[in-house]
XYZ file of C-alpha atoms in Angstrom:
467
model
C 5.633 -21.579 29.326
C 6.835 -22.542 25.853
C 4.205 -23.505 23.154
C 3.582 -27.012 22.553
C 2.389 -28.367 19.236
C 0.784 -31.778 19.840
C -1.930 -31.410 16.159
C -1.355 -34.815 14.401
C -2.692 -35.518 10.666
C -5.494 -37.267 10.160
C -6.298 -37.383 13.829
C -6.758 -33.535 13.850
C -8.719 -32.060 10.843
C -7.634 -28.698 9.379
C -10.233 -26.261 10.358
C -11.020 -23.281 9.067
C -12.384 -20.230 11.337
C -13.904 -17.049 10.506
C -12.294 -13.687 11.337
C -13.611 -10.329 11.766
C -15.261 -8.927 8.287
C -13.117 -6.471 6.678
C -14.607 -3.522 6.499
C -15.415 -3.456 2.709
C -16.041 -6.418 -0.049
C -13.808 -7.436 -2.148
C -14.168 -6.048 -5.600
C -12.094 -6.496 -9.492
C -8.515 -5.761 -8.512
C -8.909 -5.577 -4.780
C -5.654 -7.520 -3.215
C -4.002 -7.702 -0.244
C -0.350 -6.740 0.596
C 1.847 -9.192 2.852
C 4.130 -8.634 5.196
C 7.532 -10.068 6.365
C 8.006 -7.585 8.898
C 7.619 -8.732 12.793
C 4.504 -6.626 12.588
C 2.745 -9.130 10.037
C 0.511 -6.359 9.156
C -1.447 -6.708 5.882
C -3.011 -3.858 3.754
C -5.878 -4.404 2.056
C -6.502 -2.148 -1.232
C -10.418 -2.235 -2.041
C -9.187 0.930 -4.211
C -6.405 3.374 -4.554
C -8.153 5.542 -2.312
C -9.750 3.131 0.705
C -6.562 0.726 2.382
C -7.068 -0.838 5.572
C -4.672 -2.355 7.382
C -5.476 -5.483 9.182
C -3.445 -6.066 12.925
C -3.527 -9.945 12.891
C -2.796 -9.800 16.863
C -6.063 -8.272 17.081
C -7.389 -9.207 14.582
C -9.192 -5.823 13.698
C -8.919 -3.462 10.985
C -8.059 0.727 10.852
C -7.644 3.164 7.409
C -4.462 4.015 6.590
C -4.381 7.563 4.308
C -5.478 7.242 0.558
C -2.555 6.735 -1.896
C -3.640 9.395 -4.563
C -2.465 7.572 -6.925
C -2.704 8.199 -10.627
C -4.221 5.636 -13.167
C -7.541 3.419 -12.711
C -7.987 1.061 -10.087
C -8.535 -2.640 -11.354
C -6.903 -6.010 -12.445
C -3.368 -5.681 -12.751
C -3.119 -2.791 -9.600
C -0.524 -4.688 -6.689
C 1.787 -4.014 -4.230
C 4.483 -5.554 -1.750
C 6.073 -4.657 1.527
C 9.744 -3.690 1.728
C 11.180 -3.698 5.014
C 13.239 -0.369 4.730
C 11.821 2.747 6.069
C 13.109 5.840 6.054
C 16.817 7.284 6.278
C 19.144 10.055 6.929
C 21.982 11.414 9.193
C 21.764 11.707 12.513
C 21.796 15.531 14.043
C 22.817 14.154 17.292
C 22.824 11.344 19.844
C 24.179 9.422 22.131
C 24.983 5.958 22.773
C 21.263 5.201 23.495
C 19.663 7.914 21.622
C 19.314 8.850 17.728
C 17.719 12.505 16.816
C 16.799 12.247 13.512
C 15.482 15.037 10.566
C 12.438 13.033 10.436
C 8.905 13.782 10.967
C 7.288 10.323 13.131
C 3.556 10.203 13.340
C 3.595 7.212 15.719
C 5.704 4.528 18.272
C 8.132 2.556 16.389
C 8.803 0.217 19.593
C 9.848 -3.288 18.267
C 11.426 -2.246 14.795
C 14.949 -2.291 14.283
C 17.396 0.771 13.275
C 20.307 0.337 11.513
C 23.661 2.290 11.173
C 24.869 2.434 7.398
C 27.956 5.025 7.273
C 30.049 6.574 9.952
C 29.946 6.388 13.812
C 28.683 2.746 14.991
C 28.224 1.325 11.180
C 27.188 -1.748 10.907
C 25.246 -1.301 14.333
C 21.530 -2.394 14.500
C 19.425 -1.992 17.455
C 15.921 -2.666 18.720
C 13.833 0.394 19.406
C 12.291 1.069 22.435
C 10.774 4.181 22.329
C 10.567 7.237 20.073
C 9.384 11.231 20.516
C 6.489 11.705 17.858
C 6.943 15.091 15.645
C 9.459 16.780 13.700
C 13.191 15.926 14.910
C 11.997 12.821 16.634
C 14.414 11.157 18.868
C 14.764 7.306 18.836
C 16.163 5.805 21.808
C 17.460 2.135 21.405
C 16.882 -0.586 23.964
C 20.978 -1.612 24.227
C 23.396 0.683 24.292
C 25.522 1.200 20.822
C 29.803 0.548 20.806
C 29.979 4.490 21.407
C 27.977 7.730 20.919
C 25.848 8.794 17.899
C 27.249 11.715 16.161
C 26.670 13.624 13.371
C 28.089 11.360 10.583
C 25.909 8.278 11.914
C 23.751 7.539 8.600
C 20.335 5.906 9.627
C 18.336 3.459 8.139
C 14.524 2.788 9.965
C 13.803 -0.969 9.543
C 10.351 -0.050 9.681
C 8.862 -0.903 6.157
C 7.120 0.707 3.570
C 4.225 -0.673 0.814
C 5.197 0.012 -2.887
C 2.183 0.038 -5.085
C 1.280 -0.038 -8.572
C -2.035 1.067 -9.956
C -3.350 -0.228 -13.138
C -4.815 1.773 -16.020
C -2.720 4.154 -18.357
C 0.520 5.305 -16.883
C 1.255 8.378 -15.577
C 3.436 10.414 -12.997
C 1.640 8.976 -9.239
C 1.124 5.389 -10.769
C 3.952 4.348 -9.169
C 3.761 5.151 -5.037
C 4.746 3.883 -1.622
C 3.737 4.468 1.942
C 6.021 4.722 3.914
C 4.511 3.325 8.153
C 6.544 5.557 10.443
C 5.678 8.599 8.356
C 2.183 7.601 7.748
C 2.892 9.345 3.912
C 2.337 8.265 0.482
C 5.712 9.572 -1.842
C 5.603 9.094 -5.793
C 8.008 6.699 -7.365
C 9.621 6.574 -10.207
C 7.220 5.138 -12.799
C 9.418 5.694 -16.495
C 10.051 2.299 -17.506
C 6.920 0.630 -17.048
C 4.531 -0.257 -19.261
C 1.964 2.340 -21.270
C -0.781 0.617 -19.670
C -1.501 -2.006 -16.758
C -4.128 -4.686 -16.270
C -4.688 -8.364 -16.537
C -3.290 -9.325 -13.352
C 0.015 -8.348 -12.117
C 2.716 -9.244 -8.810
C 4.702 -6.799 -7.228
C 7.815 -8.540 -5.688
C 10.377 -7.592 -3.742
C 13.216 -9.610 -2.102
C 14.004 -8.708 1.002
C 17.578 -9.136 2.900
C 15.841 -8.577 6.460
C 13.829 -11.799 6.580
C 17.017 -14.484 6.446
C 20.297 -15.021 5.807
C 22.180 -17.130 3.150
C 25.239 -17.342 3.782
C 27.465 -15.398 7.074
C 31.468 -15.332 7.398
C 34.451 -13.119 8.065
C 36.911 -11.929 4.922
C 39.774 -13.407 4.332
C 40.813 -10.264 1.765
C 39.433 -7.557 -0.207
C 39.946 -5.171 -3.349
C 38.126 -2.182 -4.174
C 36.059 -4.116 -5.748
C 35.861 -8.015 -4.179
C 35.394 -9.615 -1.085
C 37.279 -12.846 -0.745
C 36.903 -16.128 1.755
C 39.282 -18.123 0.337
C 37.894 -21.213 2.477
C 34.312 -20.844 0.241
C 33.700 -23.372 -2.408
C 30.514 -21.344 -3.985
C 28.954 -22.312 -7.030
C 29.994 -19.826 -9.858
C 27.755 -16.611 -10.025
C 25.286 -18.360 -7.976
C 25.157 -15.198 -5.529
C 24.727 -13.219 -8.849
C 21.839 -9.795 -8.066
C 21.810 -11.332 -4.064
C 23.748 -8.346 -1.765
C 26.259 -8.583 0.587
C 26.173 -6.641 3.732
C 29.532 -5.602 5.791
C 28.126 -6.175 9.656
C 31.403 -5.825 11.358
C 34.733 -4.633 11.529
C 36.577 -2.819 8.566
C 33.762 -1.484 6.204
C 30.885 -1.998 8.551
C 27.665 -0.992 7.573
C 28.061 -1.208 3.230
C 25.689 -3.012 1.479
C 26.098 -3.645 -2.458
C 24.685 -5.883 -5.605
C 26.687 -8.752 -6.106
C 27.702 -8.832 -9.921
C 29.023 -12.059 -10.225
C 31.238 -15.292 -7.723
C 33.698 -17.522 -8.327
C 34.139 -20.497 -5.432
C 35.947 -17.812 -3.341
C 35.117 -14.318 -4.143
C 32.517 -11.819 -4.827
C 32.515 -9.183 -6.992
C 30.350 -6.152 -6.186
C 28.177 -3.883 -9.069
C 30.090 -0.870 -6.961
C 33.246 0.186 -5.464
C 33.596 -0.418 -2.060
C 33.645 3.062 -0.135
C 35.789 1.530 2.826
C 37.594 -1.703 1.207
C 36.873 -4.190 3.152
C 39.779 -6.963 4.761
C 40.310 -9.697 7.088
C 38.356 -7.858 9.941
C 35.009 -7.608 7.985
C 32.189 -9.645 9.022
C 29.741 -10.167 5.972
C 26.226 -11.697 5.491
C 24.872 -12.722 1.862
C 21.377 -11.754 1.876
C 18.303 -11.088 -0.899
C 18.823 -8.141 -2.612
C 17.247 -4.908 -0.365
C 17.311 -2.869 -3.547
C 15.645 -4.611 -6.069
C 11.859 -4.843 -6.718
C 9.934 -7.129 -9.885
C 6.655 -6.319 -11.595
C 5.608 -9.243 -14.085
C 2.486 -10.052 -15.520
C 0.085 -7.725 -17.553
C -0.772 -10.367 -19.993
C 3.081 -10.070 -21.288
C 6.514 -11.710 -20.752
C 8.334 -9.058 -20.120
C 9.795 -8.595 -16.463
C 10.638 -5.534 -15.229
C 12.848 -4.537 -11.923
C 13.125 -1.450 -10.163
C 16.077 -0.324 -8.233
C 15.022 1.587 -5.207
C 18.291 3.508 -4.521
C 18.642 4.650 -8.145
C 14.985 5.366 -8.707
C 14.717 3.604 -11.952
C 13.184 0.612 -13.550
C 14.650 -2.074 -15.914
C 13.069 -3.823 -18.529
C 15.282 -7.357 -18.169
C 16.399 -9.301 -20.920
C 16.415 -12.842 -19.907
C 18.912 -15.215 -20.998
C 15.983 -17.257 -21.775
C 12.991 -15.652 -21.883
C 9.332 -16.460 -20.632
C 7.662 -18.777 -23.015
C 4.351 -17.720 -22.803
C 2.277 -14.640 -20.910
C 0.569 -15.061 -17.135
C -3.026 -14.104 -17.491
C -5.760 -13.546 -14.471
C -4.971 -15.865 -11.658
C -1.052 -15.860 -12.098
C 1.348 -15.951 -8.563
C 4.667 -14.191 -8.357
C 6.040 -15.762 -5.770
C 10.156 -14.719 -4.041
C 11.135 -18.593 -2.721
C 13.990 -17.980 0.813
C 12.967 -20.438 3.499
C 13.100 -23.505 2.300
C 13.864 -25.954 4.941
C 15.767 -28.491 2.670
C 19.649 -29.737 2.454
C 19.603 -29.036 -1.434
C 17.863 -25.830 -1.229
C 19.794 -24.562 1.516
C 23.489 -25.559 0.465
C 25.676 -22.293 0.774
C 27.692 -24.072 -2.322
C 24.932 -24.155 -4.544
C 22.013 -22.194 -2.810
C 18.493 -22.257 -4.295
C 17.126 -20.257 -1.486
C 16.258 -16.914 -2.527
C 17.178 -17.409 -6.311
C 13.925 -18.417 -7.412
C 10.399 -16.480 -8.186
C 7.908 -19.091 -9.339
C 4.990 -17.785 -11.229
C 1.770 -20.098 -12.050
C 0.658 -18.664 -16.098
C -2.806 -18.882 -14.237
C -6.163 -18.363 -16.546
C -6.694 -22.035 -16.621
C -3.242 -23.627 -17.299
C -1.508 -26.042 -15.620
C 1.758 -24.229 -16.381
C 4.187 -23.382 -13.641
C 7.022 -20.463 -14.764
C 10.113 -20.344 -12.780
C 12.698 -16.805 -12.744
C 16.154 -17.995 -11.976
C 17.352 -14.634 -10.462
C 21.046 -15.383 -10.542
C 21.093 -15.944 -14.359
C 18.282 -14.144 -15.829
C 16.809 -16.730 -16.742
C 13.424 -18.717 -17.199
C 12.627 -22.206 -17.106
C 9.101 -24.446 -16.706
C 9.028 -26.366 -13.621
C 8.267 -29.919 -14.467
C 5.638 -30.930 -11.806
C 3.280 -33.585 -10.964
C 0.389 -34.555 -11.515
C 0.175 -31.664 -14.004
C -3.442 -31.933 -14.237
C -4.734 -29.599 -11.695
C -5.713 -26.284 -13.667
C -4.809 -22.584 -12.277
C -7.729 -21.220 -12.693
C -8.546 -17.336 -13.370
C -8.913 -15.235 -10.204
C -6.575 -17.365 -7.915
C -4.731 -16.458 -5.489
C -1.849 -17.607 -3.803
C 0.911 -17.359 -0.860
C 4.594 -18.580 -0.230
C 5.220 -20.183 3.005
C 8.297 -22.611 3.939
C 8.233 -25.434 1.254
C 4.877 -24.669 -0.261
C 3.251 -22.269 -2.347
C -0.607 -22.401 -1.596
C -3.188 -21.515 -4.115
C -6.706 -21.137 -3.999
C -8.501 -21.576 -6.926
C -10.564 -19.100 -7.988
C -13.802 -19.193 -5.689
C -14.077 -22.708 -5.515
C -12.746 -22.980 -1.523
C -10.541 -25.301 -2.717
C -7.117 -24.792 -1.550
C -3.453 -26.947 -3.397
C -0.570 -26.756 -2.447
C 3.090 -26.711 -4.677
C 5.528 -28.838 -2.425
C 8.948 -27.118 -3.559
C 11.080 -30.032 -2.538
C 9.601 -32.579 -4.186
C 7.965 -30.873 -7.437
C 4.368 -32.074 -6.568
C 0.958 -30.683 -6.347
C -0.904 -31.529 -3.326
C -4.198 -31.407 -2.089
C -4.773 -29.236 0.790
C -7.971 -28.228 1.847
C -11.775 -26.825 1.297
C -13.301 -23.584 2.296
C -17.321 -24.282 2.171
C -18.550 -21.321 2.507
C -20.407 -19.853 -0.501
C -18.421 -16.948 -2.456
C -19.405 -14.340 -4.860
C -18.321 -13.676 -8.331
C -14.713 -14.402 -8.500
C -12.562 -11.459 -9.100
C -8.997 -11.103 -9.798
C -6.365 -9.946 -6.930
C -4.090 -11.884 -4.701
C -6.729 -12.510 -1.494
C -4.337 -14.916 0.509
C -1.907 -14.746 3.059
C 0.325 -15.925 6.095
C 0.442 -15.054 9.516
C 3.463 -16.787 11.976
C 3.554 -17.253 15.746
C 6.639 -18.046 17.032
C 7.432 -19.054 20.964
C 11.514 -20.205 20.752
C 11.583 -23.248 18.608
C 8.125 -23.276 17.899
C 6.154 -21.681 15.021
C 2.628 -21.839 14.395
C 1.133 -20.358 10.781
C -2.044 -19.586 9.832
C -3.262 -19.202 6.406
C -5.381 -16.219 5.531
C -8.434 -15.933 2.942
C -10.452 -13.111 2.154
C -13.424 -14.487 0.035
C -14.761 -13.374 -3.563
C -16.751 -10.184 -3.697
C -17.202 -10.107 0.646
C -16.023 -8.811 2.933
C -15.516 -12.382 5.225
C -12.329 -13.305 6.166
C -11.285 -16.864 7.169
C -8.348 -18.331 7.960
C -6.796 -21.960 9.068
C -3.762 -23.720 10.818
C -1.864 -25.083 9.186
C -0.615 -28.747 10.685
């Protein structure tokens, strides 16, 4: 039986209900990763080396292995979940089985794998079951167009958490763990600042979670993919990607560099140029991953496939530095004509970042020109104070202010600030770290979400429908 929503405003009060306790309090720096994923698994960091991860479906709580990473745990430490896992080429298969060269420490039933290069490309399929060891073998729950074989590249859809720990850098500040391995890898960390703290935002921008645009080729260079029945916006799909999902060139994913109304053209070459065959879907950028904050203007982004961070040089740049309590927030599901208009998208273009430490200042990254602005909003009296935290969902970004229980909300459509709700329960001291998240349920047309709140210096969790 399909869900039916029948909560009506003002005749049904928001409510919030306690969870189980986390394991540990909430301490200076302590946040909590989000996740995109189906899995909707959060990991909470009460240090570098104790991370739980909390199940929302049962709403219980289990260590994941310590990160070892290098640097000192505190304001300005955070993290984000990527949805790619790991990859490589297939050592055999067939057309319902994948042997990999990887190690799997558990069942990956549910996630997705996708076929980048060679046989099948382009290919994604839901796994169904998986051998755990070295050499596992993945077997899919539909069959694939033909047999796996030894040129089939692999991509796990399976996620991994990319962290950054605060203090003075060094090599192991910069880490992710990667879920279907159950290890934590070093990153790259050259590039970033000397030293971390404040409060910072990890960001990524994930492809997997929607997509902006879909259509078939009308032509191709080396270099371009052209629909010549498009009317885009120019360079408005500037640092997005676009992903070949079918026929000629299936399976290639690359940075767009700039658009005109009808064509792309791509940071790289084209390995198979594309044509009129190729199916293509314009997506957030897979490779790219932001760090801002650290009491400083400066944005940095990293690119996972090259292993190396940017420092970016805005067209315009930040006018003034986020402090304790700032948001970093990636904006892609906003359910608005405007915001979702394939000639002029503003869905997934935009991070907004509240300044935070008692402004009223709202900072918005325009992704497709390097750019930043300051969102003119109203009232513009409310106050983001130090320690907030905050979470993107739909056409709000939620914040809760500090320790107060009081929860606003920034409507995206219509520039406001709105009221939203009051936790009563008494809190501790407040402490920096994002605290706050969102869970979905979805039954066919219906989805349900739930804000999430982890309290000040507790371990009690709480969290709310939201109507």
């Amino acid at each position: 039986m399909a869900t039916t929503v029948n909560l009506r405003k003002l005749l049904d009060r928001k409510q919030w209900e306690m969870v189980n306790y986390a394991p540990a309090s909430s301490a200076s720096g302590s946040f909590i990763v989000s996740s995109n994923l189906e899995d909707q698994f959060q990991y909470f960091f009460v240090s570098a080396a104790v991370i739980y991860k909390y199940d929302p479906y049962e709403d219980a709580w289990t260590q994941i292995p310590a990160s070892g990473a290098a640097g000192t745990f505190g304001p300005g430490s955070c993290g984000c979940r990527h949805p790619y896992g790991p990859t490589g080429t297939a050592t055999a298969g067939t057309t319902t089985t994948v042997t990999t060269n990887l190690t799997l420490t558990r069942d990956l039933r549910g996630y997705k794998i996708r076929i980048t290069a060679g046989t099948n490309a382009g290919e994604e399929r839901t796994i169904a079951s998986n051998t755990i060891g070295a050499n596992a073998v993945i077997t899919v729950s539909s069959p694939f167009t033909s047999a796996i074989t030894v040129s089939s590249v692999y991509q796990l859809m399976t996620g991994r958490i990319w962290f950054i720990n605060a203090g003075t850098l060094a090599a192991g500040s910069f880490k992710f763990y990667d879920y279907a391995t159950n290890t934590w890898t070093n990153g790259t960390q050259t590039g970033l600042p000397a030293t971390i703290g404040t409060d910072g935002r990890l960001i990524s921008t994930p492809g997997y979670v929607t997509d902006f645009a879909v259509g078939t080729a009308t032509s191709a260079t080396s270099t371009t993919l052209v629909n010549s029945a498009k009317a885009w916006a120019t360079n408005q799909w500037t640092n997005s990607q676009v992903r070949i999902t079918g026929g000629t060139g299936a399976g290639q994913i690359r940075t767009i560099a700039s658009n005109t109304g009808t064509t792309l053209t791509v940071s790289a070459a084209w390995t198979i140029t594309p044509d009129a065959t190729s199916v293509y879907v314009i997506e957030g950028n897979n490779d790219f991953l932001y760090f801002l904050g650290n009491n400083a203007v400066t944005m940095y982004r990293y690119s996972i496939s090259g292993s190396t961070w940017t420092t970016l040089a805005p067209g315009v740049a930040r006018a003034a530095a986020p402090g304790s309590g700032m948001s970093g927030n990636w904006v892609w599901e906003v359910n608005d004509t405007a915001w979702k208009d394939e000639n002029n998208i503003m869905n997934g273009r935009y991070i907004y970042s509240w300044r935070g430490n008692g402004s009223a200042v709202l900072d918005r990254y325009d992704i497709a020109a390097n750019t930043w602005s300051v969102v003119t909003w109203s009232p513009n009296t409310e106050l983001i104070a130090a320690a907030s935290s905050h979470t993107y969902s739909g056409d709000y970004i939620f914040t809760s202010l500090g320790n107060t229980g009081r929860v606003v909300k920034f409507n995206l459509i219509t520039s406001e600030l709105d009221p939203h709700t009051q936790l009563w329960y008494t809190q501790g001291a407040a402490i920096v770290g994002d605290k706050f998240f969102d869970v979905h349920y979805t039954d066919g047309a219906t989805t349900l979400t739930w804000l999430y709140f982890m309290t000040h210096t507790q371990p009690t969790m709480f969290r709310q429908l939201i109507i």
